[in-house]
JSON list of C-alpha atoms in Angstrom, two decimals:
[
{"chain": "A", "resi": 1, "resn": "UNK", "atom": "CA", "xyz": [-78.79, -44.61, 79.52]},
{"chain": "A", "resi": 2, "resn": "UNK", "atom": "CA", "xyz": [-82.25, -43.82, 77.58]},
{"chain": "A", "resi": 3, "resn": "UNK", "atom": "CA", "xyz": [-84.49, -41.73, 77.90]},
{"chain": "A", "resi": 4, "resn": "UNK", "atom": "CA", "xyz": [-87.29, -44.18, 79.07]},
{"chain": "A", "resi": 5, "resn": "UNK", "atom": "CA", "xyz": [-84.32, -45.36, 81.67]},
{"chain": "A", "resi": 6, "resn": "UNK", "atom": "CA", "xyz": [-84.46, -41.51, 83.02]},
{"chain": "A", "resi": 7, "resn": "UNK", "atom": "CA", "xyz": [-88.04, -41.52, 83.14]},
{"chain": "A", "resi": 8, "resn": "UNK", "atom": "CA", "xyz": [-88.35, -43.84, 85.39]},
{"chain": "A", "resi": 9, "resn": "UNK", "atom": "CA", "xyz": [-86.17, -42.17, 88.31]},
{"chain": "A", "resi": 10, "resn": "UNK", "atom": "CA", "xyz": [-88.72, -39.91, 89.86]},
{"chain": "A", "resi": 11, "resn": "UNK", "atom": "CA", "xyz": [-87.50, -40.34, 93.56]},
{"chain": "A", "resi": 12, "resn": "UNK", "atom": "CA", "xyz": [-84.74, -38.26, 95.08]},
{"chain": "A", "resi": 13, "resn": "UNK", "atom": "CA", "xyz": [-82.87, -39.21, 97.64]},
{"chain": "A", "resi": 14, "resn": "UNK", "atom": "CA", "xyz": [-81.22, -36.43, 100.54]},
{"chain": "A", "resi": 15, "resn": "UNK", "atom": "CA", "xyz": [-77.38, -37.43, 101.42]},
{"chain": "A", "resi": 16, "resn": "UNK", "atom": "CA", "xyz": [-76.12, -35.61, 104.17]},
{"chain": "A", "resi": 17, "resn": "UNK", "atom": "CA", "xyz": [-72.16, -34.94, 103.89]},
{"chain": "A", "resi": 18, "resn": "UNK", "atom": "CA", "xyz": [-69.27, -33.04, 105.03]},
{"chain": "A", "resi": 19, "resn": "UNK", "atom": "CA", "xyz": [-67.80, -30.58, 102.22]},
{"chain": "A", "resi": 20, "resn": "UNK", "atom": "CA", "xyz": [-65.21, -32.52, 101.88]},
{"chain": "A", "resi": 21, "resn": "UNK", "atom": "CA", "xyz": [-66.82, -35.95, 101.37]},
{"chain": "A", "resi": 22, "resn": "UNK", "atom": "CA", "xyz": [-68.98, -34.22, 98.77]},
{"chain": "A", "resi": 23, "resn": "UNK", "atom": "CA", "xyz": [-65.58, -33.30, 96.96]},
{"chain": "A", "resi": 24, "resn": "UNK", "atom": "CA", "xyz": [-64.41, -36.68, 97.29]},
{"chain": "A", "resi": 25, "resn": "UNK", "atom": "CA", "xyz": [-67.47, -38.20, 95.78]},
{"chain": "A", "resi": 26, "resn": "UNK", "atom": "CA", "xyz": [-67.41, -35.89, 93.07]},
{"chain": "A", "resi": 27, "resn": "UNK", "atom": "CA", "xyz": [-63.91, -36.59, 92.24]},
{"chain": "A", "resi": 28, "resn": "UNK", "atom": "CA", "xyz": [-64.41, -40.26, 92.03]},
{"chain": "A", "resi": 29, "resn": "UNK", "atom": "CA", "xyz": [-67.82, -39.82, 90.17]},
{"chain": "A", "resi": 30, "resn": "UNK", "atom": "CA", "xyz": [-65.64, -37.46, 87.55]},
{"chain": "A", "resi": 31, "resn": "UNK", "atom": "CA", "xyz": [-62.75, -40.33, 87.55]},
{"chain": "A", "resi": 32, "resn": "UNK", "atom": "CA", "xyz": [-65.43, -43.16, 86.92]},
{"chain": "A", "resi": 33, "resn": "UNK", "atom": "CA", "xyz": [-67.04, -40.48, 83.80]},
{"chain": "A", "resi": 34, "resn": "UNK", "atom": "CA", "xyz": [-70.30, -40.76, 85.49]},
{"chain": "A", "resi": 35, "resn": "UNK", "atom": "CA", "xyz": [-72.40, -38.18, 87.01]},
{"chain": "A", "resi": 36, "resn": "UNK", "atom": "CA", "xyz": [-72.73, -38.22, 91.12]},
{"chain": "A", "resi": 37, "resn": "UNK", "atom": "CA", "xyz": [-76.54, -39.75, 90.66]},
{"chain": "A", "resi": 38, "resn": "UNK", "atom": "CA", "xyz": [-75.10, -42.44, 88.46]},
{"chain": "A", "resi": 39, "resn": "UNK", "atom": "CA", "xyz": [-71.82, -43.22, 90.85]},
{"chain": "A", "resi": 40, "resn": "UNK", "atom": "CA", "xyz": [-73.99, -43.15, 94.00]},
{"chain": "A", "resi": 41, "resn": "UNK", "atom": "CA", "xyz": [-76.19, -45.40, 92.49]},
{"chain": "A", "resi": 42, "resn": "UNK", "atom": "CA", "xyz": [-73.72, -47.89, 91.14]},
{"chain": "A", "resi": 43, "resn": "UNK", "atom": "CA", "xyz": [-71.53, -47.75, 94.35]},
{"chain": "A", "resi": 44, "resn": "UNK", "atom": "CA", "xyz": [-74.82, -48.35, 96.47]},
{"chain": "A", "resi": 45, "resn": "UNK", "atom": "CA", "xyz": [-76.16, -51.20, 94.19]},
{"chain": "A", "resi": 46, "resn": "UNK", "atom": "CA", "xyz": [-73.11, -53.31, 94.31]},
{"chain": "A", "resi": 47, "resn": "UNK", "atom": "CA", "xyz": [-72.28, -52.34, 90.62]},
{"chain": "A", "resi": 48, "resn": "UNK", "atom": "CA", "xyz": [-68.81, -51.82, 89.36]},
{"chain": "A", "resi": 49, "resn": "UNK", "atom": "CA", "xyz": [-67.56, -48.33, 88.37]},
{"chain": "A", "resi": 50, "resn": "UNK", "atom": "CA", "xyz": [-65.37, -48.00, 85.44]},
{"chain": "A", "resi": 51, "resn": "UNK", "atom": "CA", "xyz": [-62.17, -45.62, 86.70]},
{"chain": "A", "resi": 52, "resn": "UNK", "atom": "CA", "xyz": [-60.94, -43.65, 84.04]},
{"chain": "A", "resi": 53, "resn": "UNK", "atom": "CA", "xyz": [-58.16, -42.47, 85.59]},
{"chain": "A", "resi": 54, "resn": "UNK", "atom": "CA", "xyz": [-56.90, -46.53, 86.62]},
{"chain": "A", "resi": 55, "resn": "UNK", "atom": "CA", "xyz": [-56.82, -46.94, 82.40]},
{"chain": "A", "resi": 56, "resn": "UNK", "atom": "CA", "xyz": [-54.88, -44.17, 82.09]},
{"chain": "A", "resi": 57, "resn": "UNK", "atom": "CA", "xyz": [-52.26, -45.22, 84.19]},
{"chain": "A", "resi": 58, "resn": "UNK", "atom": "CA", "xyz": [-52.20, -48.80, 83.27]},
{"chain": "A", "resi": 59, "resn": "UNK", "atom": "CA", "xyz": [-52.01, -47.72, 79.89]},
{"chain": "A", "resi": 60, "resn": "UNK", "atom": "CA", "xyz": [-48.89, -45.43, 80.94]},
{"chain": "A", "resi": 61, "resn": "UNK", "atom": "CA", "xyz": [-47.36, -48.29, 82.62]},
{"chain": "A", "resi": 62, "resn": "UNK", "atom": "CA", "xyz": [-47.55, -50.86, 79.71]},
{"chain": "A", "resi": 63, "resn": "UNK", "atom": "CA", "xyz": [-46.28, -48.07, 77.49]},
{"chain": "A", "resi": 64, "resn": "UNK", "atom": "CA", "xyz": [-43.21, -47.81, 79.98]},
{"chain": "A", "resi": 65, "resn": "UNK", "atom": "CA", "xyz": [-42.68, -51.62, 79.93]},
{"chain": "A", "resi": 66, "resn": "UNK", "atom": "CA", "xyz": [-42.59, -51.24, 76.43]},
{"chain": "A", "resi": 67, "resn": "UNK", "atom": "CA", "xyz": [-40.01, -48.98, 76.15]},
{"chain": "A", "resi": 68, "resn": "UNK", "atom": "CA", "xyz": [-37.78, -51.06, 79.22]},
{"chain": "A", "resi": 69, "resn": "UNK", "atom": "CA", "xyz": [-38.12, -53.66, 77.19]},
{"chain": "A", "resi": 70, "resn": "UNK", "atom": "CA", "xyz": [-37.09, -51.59, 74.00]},
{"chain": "A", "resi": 71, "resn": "UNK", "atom": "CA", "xyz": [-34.23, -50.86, 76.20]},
{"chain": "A", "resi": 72, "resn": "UNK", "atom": "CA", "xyz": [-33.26, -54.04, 77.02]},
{"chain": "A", "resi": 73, "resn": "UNK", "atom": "CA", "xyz": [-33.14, -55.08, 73.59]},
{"chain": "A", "resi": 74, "resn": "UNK", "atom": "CA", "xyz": [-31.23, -52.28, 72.25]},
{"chain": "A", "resi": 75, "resn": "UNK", "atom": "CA", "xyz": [-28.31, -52.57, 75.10]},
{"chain": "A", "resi": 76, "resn": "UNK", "atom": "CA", "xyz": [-28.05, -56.55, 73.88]},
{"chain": "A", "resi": 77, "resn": "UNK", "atom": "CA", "xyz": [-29.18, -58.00, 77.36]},
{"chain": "A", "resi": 78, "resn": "UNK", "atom": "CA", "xyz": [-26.37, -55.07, 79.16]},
{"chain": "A", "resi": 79, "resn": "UNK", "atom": "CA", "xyz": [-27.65, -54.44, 82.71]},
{"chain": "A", "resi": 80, "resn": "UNK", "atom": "CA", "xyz": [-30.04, -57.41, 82.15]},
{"chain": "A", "resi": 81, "resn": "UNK", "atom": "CA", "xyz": [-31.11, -58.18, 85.46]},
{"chain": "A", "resi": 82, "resn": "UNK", "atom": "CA", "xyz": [-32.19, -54.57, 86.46]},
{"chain": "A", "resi": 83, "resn": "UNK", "atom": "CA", "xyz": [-34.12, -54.47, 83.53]},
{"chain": "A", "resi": 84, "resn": "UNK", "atom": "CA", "xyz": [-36.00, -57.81, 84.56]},
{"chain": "A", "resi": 85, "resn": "UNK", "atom": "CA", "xyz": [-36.60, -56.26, 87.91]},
{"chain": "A", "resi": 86, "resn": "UNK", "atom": "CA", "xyz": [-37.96, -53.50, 86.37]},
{"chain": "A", "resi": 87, "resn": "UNK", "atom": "CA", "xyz": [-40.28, -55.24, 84.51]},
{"chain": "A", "resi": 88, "resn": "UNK", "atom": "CA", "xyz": [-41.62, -57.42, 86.84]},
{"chain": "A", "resi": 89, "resn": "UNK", "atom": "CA", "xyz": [-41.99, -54.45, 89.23]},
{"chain": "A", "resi": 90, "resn": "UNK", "atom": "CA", "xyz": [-44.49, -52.54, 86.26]},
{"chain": "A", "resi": 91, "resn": "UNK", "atom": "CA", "xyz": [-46.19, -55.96, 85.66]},
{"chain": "A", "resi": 92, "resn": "UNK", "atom": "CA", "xyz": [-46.68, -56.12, 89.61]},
{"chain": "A", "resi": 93, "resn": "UNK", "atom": "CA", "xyz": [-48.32, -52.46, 89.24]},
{"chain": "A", "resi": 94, "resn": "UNK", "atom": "CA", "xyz": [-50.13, -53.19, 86.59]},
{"chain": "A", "resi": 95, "resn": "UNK", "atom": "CA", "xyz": [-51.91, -56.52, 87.82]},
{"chain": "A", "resi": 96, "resn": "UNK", "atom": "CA", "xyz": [-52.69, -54.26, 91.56]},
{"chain": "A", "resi": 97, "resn": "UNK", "atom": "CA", "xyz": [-54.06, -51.73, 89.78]},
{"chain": "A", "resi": 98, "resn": "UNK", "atom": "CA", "xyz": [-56.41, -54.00, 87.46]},
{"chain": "A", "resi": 99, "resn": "UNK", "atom": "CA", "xyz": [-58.03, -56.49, 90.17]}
]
């Protein structure tokens, strides 16, 4: 965001919430890397927040299919159908997590 962008925000707006709502906000502004103005904003415009913490873990998760396959490959197709399940179970995770 600019400067000018900043600039132009002059109105505040007064949320009322619970304690633990304003922890929960926070923690999902921190997981999105935005400040609570900018997540309340996005969330209340309609505008997609970038989660942080959702690439992280589908980063983990391809890493893990990487070594399953590895693993696969290395036992010369032993134990080949648990792998596959395996495999299709991270790509599963992977595809809920990224919609």
């Amino acid at each position: 965001m600019s400067n000018s962008d900043s600039r132009k925000r002059t109105l505040a707006l007064a949320v009322r919430v619970t304690p633990e709502e304003a922890d929960a906000i926070r923690e999902k502004a921190r997981d999105a890397g935005a400040t609570v103005s900018e997540f309340l904003r996005a969330c209340a415009l309609g505008r997609k927040t970038r989660n942080t913490v959702d690439s992280q873990v589908i980063n983990e998760l391809r890493r893990l299919g990487g070594l399953q396959k590895h693993l696969f490959l290395e036992g010369g197709g032993a134990n080949s159908y648990e792998h596959a399940a395996i495999l299709i179970e991270i790509k599963k995770a992977v595809a809920r997590i990224a919609t």
